[in-house]
XYZ file of C-alpha atoms in Angstrom:
314
model
C 0.000 0.000 0.000
C 1.297 3.445 -0.888
C 1.486 5.862 2.083
C -1.232 8.505 1.957
C 0.040 12.076 1.548
C -2.023 15.232 2.011
C -0.877 17.749 -0.610
C -1.573 21.344 0.426
C -0.834 23.107 -2.870
C 0.199 22.557 -6.472
C 3.746 21.742 -7.604
C 5.435 21.743 -11.012
C 4.426 18.862 -13.279
C 7.640 16.915 -12.666
C 6.979 16.830 -8.921
C 3.281 16.052 -9.318
C 4.146 13.041 -11.477
C 6.778 11.689 -9.076
C 4.560 12.156 -6.018
C 1.594 10.422 -7.616
C 3.755 7.488 -8.660
C 5.131 6.959 -5.159
C 2.212 7.898 -2.918
C -1.536 7.972 -2.530
C -1.991 11.726 -2.968
C -4.981 13.558 -1.538
C -5.169 17.105 -2.953
C -6.334 19.414 -0.173
C -6.127 22.508 -2.361
C -8.601 21.099 -4.877
C -11.272 20.276 -2.282
C -14.409 22.426 -2.427
C -15.293 21.739 1.213
C -12.009 21.293 3.020
C -13.538 20.336 6.369
C -15.510 17.499 4.802
C -12.466 16.494 2.772
C -10.310 16.238 5.913
C -12.965 14.319 7.806
C -13.081 11.790 4.955
C -9.351 11.208 4.500
C -7.609 12.636 7.591
C -7.302 9.262 9.358
C -5.357 7.843 6.412
C -2.839 10.690 6.109
C 0.688 9.830 7.239
C 2.493 12.868 5.805
C 1.765 16.355 4.522
C 3.516 17.816 1.483
C 3.211 21.588 1.570
C 4.802 24.827 0.392
C 6.493 27.355 2.641
C 3.782 29.991 2.341
C 0.974 27.432 2.807
C 2.386 25.512 5.756
C 0.045 23.403 7.861
C -2.286 24.833 10.490
C -3.154 23.280 13.837
C -6.612 22.507 12.448
C -5.155 20.496 9.571
C -2.619 18.743 11.796
C -5.244 17.747 14.341
C -7.498 16.433 11.562
C -4.772 13.904 10.702
C -4.384 11.724 13.833
C -1.867 9.376 12.176
C 0.326 12.167 10.829
C 4.070 11.457 11.061
C 5.814 14.054 8.878
C 5.337 17.476 7.267
C 7.663 18.010 4.305
C 7.932 21.673 3.309
C 8.790 22.706 -0.249
C 10.696 25.876 0.631
C 13.092 27.156 3.239
C 10.493 28.935 5.372
C 8.401 26.878 7.760
C 6.790 29.642 9.830
C 3.362 28.746 8.424
C 3.622 25.280 9.995
C 2.255 25.110 13.545
C 5.410 23.768 15.171
C 3.843 23.743 18.624
C 1.146 21.378 17.400
C 3.815 19.233 15.737
C 5.879 19.011 18.923
C 2.822 18.024 20.936
C 2.067 15.231 18.489
C 5.641 14.130 17.757
C 5.316 15.078 14.097
C 8.594 15.585 12.234
C 9.088 18.634 9.984
C 11.540 19.121 7.111
C 12.286 21.940 4.663
C 14.480 22.538 1.598
C 17.350 24.842 2.636
C 20.484 25.698 0.625
C 19.110 24.709 -2.792
C 17.280 28.039 -3.220
C 19.788 30.332 -1.488
C 21.577 31.615 -4.585
C 18.451 32.384 -6.576
C 16.848 34.295 -3.699
C 20.003 36.355 -3.263
C 20.102 37.004 -7.012
C 16.567 38.399 -7.033
C 17.278 40.634 -4.048
C 20.269 42.160 -5.819
C 18.323 42.398 -9.091
C 15.583 44.383 -7.340
C 18.216 46.715 -5.891
C 19.623 47.381 -9.369
C 16.186 47.801 -10.962
C 15.105 50.315 -8.313
C 18.283 52.359 -8.046
C 18.792 52.624 -11.792
C 15.074 53.110 -12.558
C 15.088 50.237 -15.033
C 11.327 49.576 -15.074
C 10.441 53.211 -15.711
C 13.304 53.651 -18.172
C 12.121 50.707 -20.250
C 8.635 52.239 -20.402
C 10.238 55.591 -21.328
C 11.642 53.983 -24.474
C 8.525 51.991 -25.366
C 6.017 54.856 -25.009
C 8.060 57.294 -27.089
C 9.081 59.642 -24.267
C 12.759 59.211 -25.148
C 12.104 60.647 -28.624
C 9.635 63.286 -27.411
C 11.102 64.432 -24.108
C 14.760 63.438 -24.255
C 16.829 61.521 -21.758
C 15.339 59.677 -18.809
C 15.658 61.447 -15.409
C 18.908 60.717 -13.598
C 18.875 57.871 -11.112
C 21.150 56.707 -8.255
C 24.313 54.622 -8.439
C 24.696 51.306 -6.640
C 28.438 50.770 -6.424
C 30.190 52.168 -3.398
C 27.020 52.770 -1.393
C 26.172 51.474 2.101
C 24.269 48.201 2.369
C 22.669 46.723 5.468
C 21.599 43.097 5.740
C 19.059 42.231 8.406
C 19.605 38.525 9.061
C 22.918 36.984 8.014
C 21.886 33.374 7.545
C 22.400 31.481 4.309
C 20.518 33.944 2.105
C 21.752 37.088 3.840
C 25.345 35.914 3.508
C 24.896 35.208 -0.203
C 23.410 38.687 -0.679
C 26.515 40.131 0.970
C 28.819 38.065 -1.206
C 27.194 39.536 -4.293
C 27.362 43.081 -2.914
C 31.123 42.743 -2.546
C 31.350 42.971 -6.317
C 29.785 46.432 -6.197
C 32.385 47.691 -3.731
C 29.667 48.397 -1.190
C 30.208 49.086 2.496
C 28.447 46.133 4.146
C 26.982 45.949 7.644
C 24.621 43.394 9.114
C 22.453 42.646 12.104
C 21.747 39.263 13.666
C 21.462 37.705 17.116
C 25.268 37.563 17.286
C 28.351 38.295 15.207
C 29.095 35.752 12.494
C 32.638 34.376 12.168
C 32.242 34.067 8.395
C 31.624 37.834 8.090
C 34.633 39.198 9.939
C 35.268 41.911 7.333
C 31.696 43.221 7.540
C 30.430 45.480 10.307
C 28.186 43.911 12.937
C 25.390 46.198 14.163
C 23.186 44.547 16.812
C 20.267 46.977 16.546
C 17.949 47.038 13.500
C 17.245 50.764 13.819
C 20.944 51.583 13.961
C 21.584 49.314 10.962
C 18.876 51.081 8.950
C 20.242 54.487 9.922
C 23.672 53.695 8.480
C 22.322 52.029 5.295
C 21.385 53.361 1.883
C 19.887 49.979 0.961
C 18.517 47.579 3.581
C 17.994 43.924 2.719
C 15.641 41.858 4.884
C 16.748 38.209 4.867
C 15.542 36.975 8.249
C 13.831 33.695 8.953
C 10.332 34.526 10.158
C 9.275 33.824 13.726
C 7.218 35.384 16.496
C 10.366 37.214 17.615
C 10.948 38.806 14.196
C 7.345 39.781 13.458
C 7.313 43.446 12.362
C 10.990 43.823 13.279
C 11.066 46.295 10.386
C 8.669 48.734 12.017
C 8.013 52.452 11.605
C 11.173 53.329 13.531
C 13.378 51.191 11.269
C 11.702 52.550 8.139
C 12.083 56.153 9.314
C 15.760 55.504 10.072
C 16.285 54.281 6.505
C 14.757 57.535 5.331
C 13.527 59.300 2.182
C 16.617 58.322 0.171
C 16.692 54.743 1.454
C 15.704 51.534 -0.320
C 14.167 48.526 1.437
C 14.408 45.059 -0.155
C 12.471 42.110 1.282
C 13.199 38.545 0.124
C 12.282 36.929 3.436
C 8.721 36.825 4.788
C 6.014 39.488 4.790
C 5.565 39.191 8.556
C 9.049 40.615 9.123
C 7.804 44.035 7.971
C 4.972 46.136 9.359
C 3.166 46.451 6.045
C 0.886 49.278 7.188
C 3.869 51.350 8.329
C 5.651 50.576 5.067
C 2.744 51.690 2.876
C 2.317 54.888 4.895
C 6.028 55.713 4.558
C 6.032 55.043 0.812
C 2.909 57.175 0.312
C 4.401 60.078 2.258
C 7.834 59.553 0.661
C 9.406 59.135 4.086
C 10.976 56.045 2.499
C 12.587 56.336 -0.889
C 11.587 53.010 -2.399
C 10.969 49.342 -1.690
C 11.424 46.077 -3.586
C 9.075 43.365 -2.329
C 8.772 39.704 -3.234
C 6.451 38.819 -0.339
C 3.218 40.301 0.984
C 0.547 39.745 3.578
C -2.472 37.867 2.208
C -0.684 37.103 -1.052
C -1.601 36.830 -3.852
C -4.433 39.227 -2.915
C -2.108 42.020 -1.848
C -3.080 45.383 -0.391
C -4.380 47.377 -3.417
C -2.562 50.503 -2.253
C 0.695 48.923 -3.402
C -0.554 48.944 -6.993
C -0.753 52.729 -7.174
C 2.611 53.476 -5.558
C 5.295 54.556 -8.052
C 8.146 53.917 -5.596
C 7.697 50.198 -5.039
C 8.815 47.259 -7.190
C 6.406 44.325 -6.857
C 7.335 40.692 -7.472
C 4.990 37.650 -7.267
C 6.887 35.689 -4.573
C 9.229 34.313 -7.180
C 12.695 34.622 -5.626
C 13.277 30.870 -5.917
C 11.429 30.709 -9.228
C 13.973 29.169 -11.552
C 13.640 25.775 -13.219
C 16.900 24.598 -11.685
C 16.010 25.558 -8.133
C 12.414 24.367 -8.251
C 13.610 20.971 -9.498
C 16.134 20.799 -6.650
C 13.497 21.852 -4.101
C 11.116 19.152 -5.288
C 13.823 16.507 -5.191
C 14.774 17.431 -1.623
C 11.157 17.537 -0.472
C 10.621 14.066 -1.927
C 13.928 12.822 -0.499
C 12.693 13.733 2.982
C 9.442 11.862 2.393
C 11.266 8.807 1.032
C 13.761 8.752 3.899
C 10.991 8.911 6.471
C 9.021 6.022 5.019
C 12.220 3.991 4.610
C 13.060 4.515 8.296
C 16.216 6.475 7.412
C 17.594 9.768 8.744
C 15.857 12.833 7.370
C 18.141 14.839 5.012
C 17.022 18.279 6.231
C 15.061 18.112 9.494
C 13.596 21.182 11.182
C 11.870 19.284 13.986
């Protein structure tokens, strides 16, 4: 008998095919009445396959009394109720490392697009303004400026490695100094880090402790010339404070790949000229998504084979 897996959201075709070949897949996301669906199949579920932004709530976990494992497709697992998992002895895995480089790439790409005005400049050419009105308004350089990285884990460190190539002055904030960043400046306070940064990257893992760590005070410290880039989780930023600062131009600009209530984001973002919006696609390359799927499935296979989990969280 194939183990029964509750699938919380869709995956690329190559992962869907492999999962359906190996397991008895029950597609939660396709169910019209999810409560009825869980009551029908919850007793059979031994593992949950989910995505980082979807996670697994306490309600879902408790509806699966024989649940053994939650395998997350993504590095973030803040949407999984870890307390409920601990109480039930449910293991949790994620897919770290394989997406680190792509996420860092997108963060740096957003920095370049914002500072050099690339989205507006492209429109300037297409709509004929270049011919009618002349050269595009001057923008800001990137090289040699001051960068701050809030959270120097895997992704934050890779962002910093890329910023080296721009000759930027790099500082970071974390719970402690990192031995692998001895030539970068450690700043323990997020407000102080923002105050000394032209561009602030948010690369923190999300938790209750980091919720809204980028608050009004941090945003004000970054200031009307500052740029905020978020490739972490929406909960790390006070979105209401961010929108207010962008509207009043108390913050220069923001590049965002994550949002509260995505994909139905706050409509005020859509009318702001000083924000670059991305559809939560930092890890969205064919190479990385294949690697993420393989690691998610490797965790499932190891569990059911009674082997050590490749990338355990819990």
